[in-house]
mmCIF file of C-alpha atoms in Angstrom:
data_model
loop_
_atom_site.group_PDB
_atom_site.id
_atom_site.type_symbol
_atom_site.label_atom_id
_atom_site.label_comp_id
_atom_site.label_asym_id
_atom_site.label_seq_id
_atom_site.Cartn_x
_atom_site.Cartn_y
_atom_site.Cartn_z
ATOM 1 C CA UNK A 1156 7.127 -3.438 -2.492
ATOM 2 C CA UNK A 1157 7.732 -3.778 1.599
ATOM 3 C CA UNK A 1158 8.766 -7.836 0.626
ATOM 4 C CA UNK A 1159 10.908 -6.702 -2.260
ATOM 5 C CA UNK A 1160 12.540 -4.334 0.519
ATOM 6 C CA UNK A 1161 12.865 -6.931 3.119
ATOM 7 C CA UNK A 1162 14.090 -9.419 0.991
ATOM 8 C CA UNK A 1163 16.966 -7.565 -0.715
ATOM 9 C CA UNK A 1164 17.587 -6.010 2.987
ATOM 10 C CA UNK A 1165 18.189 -9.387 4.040
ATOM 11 C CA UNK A 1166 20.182 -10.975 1.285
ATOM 12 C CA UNK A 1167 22.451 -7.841 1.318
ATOM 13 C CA UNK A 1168 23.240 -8.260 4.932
ATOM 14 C CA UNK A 1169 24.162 -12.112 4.239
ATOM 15 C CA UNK A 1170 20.962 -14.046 4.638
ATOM 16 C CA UNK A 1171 21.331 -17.258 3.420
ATOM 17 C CA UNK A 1172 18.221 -18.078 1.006
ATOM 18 C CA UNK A 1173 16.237 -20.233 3.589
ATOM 19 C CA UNK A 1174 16.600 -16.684 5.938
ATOM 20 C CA UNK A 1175 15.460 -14.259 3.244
ATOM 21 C CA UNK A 1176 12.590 -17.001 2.204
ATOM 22 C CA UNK A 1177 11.439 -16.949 5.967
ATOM 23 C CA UNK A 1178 11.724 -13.101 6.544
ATOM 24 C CA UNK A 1179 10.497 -12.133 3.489
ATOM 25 C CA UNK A 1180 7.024 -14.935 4.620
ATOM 26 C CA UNK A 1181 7.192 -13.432 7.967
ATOM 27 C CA UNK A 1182 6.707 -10.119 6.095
ATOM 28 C CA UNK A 1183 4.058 -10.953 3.940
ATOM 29 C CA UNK A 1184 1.854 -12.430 6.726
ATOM 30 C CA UNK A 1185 1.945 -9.063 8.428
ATOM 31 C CA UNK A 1186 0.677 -6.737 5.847
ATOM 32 C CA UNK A 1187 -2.393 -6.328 4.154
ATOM 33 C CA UNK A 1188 -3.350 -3.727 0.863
ATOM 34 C CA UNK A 1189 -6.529 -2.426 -0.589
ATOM 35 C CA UNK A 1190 -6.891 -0.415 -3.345
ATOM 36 C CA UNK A 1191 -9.946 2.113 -5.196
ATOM 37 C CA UNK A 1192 -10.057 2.873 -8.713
ATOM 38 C CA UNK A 1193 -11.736 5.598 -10.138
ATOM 39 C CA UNK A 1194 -10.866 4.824 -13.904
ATOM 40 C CA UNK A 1195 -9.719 1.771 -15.915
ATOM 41 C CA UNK A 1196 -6.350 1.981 -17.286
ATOM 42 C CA UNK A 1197 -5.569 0.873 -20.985
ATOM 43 C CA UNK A 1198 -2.691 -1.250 -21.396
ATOM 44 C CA UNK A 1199 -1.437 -0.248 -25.080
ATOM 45 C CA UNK A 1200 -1.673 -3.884 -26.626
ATOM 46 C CA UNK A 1201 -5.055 -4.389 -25.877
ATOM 47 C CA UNK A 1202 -6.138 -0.649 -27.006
ATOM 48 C CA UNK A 1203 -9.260 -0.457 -25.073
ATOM 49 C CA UNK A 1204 -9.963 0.003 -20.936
ATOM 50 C CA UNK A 1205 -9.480 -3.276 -18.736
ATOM 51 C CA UNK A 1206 -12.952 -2.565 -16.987
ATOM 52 C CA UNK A 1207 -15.428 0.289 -17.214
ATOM 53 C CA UNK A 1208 -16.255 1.947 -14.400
ATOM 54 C CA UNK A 1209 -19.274 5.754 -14.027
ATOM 55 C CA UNK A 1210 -17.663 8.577 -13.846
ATOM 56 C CA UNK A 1211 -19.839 8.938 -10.598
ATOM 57 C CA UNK A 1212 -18.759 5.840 -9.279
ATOM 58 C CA UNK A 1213 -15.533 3.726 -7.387
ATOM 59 C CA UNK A 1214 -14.542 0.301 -6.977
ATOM 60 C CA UNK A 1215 -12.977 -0.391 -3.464
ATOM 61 C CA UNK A 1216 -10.944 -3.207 -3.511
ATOM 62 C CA UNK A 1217 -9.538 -3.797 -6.834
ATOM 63 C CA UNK A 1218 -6.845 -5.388 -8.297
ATOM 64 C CA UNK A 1219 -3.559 -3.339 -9.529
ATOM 65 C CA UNK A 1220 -4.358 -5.423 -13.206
ATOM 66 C CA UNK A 1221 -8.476 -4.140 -13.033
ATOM 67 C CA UNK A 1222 -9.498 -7.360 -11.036
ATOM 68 C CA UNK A 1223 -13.018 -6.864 -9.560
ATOM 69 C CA UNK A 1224 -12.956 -5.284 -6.223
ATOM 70 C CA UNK A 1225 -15.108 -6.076 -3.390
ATOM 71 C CA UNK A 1226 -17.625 -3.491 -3.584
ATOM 72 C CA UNK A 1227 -18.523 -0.673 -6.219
ATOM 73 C CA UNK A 1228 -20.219 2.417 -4.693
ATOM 74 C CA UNK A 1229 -21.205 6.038 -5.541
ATOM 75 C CA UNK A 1230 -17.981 8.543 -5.343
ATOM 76 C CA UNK A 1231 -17.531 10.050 -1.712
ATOM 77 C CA UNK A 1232 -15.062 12.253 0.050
ATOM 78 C CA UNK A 1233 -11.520 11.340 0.336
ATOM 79 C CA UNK A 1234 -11.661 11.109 3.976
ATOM 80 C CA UNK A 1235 -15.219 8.442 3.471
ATOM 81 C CA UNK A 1236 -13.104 5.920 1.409
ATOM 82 C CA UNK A 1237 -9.792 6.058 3.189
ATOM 83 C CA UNK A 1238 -11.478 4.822 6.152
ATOM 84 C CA UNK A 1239 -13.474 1.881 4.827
ATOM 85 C CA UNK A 1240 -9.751 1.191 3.481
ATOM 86 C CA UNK A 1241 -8.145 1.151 6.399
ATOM 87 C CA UNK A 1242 -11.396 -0.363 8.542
ATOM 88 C CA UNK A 1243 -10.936 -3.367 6.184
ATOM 89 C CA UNK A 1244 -6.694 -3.858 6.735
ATOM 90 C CA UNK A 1245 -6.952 -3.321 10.065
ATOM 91 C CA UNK A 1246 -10.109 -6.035 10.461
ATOM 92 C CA UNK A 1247 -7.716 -8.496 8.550
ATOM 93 C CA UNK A 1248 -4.205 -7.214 9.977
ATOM 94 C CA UNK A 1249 -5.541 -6.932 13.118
ATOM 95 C CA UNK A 1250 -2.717 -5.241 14.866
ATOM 96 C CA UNK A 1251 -2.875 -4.796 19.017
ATOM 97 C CA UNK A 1252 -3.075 -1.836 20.287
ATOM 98 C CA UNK A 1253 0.912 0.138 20.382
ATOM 99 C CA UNK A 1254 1.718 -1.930 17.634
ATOM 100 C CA UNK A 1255 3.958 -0.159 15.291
ATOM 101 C CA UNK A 1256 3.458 -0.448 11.348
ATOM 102 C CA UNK A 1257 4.920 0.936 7.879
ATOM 103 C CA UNK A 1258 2.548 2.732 5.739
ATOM 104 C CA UNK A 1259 2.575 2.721 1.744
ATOM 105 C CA UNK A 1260 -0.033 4.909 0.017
ATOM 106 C CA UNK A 1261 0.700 4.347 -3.300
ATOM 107 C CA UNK A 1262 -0.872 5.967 -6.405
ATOM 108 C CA UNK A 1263 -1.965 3.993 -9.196
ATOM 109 C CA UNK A 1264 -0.669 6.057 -12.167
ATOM 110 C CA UNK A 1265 -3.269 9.340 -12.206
ATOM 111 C CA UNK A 1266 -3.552 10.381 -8.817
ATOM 112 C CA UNK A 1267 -1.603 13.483 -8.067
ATOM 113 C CA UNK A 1268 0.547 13.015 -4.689
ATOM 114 C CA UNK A 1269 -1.389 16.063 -2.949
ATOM 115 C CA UNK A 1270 -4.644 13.700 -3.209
ATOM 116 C CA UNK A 1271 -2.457 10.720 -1.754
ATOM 117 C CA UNK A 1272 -1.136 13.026 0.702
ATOM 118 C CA UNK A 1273 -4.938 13.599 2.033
ATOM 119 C CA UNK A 1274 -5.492 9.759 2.021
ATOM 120 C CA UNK A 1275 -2.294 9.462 4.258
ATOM 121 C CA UNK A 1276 -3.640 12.071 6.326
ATOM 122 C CA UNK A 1277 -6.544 10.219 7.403
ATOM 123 C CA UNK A 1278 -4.907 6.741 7.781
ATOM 124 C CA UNK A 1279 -2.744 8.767 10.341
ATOM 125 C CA UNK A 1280 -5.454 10.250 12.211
ATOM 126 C CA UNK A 1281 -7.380 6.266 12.223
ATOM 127 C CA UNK A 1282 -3.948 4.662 13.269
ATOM 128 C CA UNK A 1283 -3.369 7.578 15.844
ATOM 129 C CA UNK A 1284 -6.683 6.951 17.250
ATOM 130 C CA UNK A 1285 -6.118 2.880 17.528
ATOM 131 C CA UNK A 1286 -2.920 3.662 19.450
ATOM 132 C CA UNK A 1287 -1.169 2.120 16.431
ATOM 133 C CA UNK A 1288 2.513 3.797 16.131
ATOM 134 C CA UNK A 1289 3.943 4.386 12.788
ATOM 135 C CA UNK A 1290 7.484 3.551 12.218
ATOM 136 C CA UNK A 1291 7.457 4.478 8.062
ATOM 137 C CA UNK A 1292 5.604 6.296 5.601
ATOM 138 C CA UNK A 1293 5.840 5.856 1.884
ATOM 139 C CA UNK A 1294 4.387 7.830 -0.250
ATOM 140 C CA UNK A 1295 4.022 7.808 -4.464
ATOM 141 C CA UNK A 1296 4.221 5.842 -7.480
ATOM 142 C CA UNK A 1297 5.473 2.454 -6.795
ATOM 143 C CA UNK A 1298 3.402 -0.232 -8.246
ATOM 144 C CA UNK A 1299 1.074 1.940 -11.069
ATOM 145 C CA UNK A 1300 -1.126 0.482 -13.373
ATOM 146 C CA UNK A 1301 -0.922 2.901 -16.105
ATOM 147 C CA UNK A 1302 -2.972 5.857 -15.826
ATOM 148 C CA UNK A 1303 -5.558 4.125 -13.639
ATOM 149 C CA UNK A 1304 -6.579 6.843 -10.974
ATOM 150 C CA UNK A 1305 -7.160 5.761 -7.664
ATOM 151 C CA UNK A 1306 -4.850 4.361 -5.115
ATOM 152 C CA UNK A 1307 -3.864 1.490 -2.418
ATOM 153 C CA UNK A 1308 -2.720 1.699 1.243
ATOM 154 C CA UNK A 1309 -0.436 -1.084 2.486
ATOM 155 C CA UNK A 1310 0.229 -1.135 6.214
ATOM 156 C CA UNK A 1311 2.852 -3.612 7.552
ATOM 157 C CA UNK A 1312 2.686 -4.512 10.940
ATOM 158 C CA UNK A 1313 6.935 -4.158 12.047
ATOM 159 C CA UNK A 1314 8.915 -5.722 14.741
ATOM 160 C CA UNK A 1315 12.496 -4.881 15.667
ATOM 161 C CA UNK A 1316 14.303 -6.846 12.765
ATOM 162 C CA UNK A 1317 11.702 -5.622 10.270
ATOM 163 C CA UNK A 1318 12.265 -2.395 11.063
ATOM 164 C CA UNK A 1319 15.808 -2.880 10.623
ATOM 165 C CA UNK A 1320 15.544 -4.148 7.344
ATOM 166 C CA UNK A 1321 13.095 -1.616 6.309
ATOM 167 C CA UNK A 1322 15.229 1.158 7.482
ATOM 168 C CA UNK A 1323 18.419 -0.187 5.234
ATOM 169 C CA UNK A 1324 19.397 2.141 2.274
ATOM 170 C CA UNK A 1325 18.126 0.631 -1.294
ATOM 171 C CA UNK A 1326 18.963 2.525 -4.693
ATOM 172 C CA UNK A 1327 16.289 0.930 -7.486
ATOM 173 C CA UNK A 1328 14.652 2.655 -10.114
ATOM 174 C CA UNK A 1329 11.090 2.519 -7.966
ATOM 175 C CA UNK A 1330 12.599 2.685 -4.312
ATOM 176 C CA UNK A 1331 15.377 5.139 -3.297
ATOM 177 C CA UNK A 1332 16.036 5.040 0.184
ATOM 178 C CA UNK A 1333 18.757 7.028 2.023
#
């Protein structure tokens, strides 16, 4: 979603296609997203569940289309997975300390917004804590995978022209920005 925002940001203030192509790279390199399911989803040709998962269990890591995550554990606290989340961006990201960064906690279809509220709650007390600065924070629906319940966290390390670009208005059916 943040390189669909960049890019369009770009081309609507007159990018040529070579400058959105770079910016929208530049972006990409500097953001990283994880995601935890707690169900499958069931995508209505195929009638059944794309994985199965115990109802005592979650898989960290996953794909938005049910691709195998990187680890499957016993359920925890809210707070417990967040931060293996986060610990694993920021180990790959690896931001400096007073970086600033745009946050996306995005829910994957089943997750009610007050539970994706309490995951942003914790990435803001981990980035706070790193001396990380936030200059954005989405949060909500905006890549789902049916009525998969779980969620992913996408932080994108900003300088001053991404920031700009992030900060343009955009009117789409999954983004409104004013």
């Amino acid at each position: 979603v943040f390189a669909f925002k960049i890019a369009g940001a770009k081309a609507e203030k007159g990018g040529s296609l070579d400058e959105v192509a770079a910016v929208t790279q530049r972006a990409l390199d500097n953001m990283r997203t994880i995601g935890v399911a707690l169900s499958p989803c069931t995508v209505p040709r195929i009638g059944k569940p794309t994985f199965s998962i115990g109802e005592d269990e979650i898989e960290i890591g996953m794909g938005l289309h049910g691709e195998r995550g990187i680890s499957r554990e016993k359920l925890q606290s809210a707070d417990a997975v967040t931060t293996k989340m986060v610990n694993a961006i920021l180990d790959e990201l690896k931001p400096a300390s007073g970086d600033t960064l745009a946050v996306m906690i995005n829910g994957l279809g089943a997750t009610p917004s007050e539970e994706l509220y309490i995951a942003y709650r914790k990435v803001n007390e981990i980035l706070a804590h790193s001396s990380l600065k936030i200059h954005r924070v989405y949060i909500g629906e905006f890549a789902t995978s049916m009525e998969m319940s779980g969620f992913s966290i996408t932080l994108f390390k900003v300088d001053d022209e991404m920031k700009m670009l992030l900060d343009e208005p955009v009117y789409t059916p999954f983004l409104k920005q004013f």
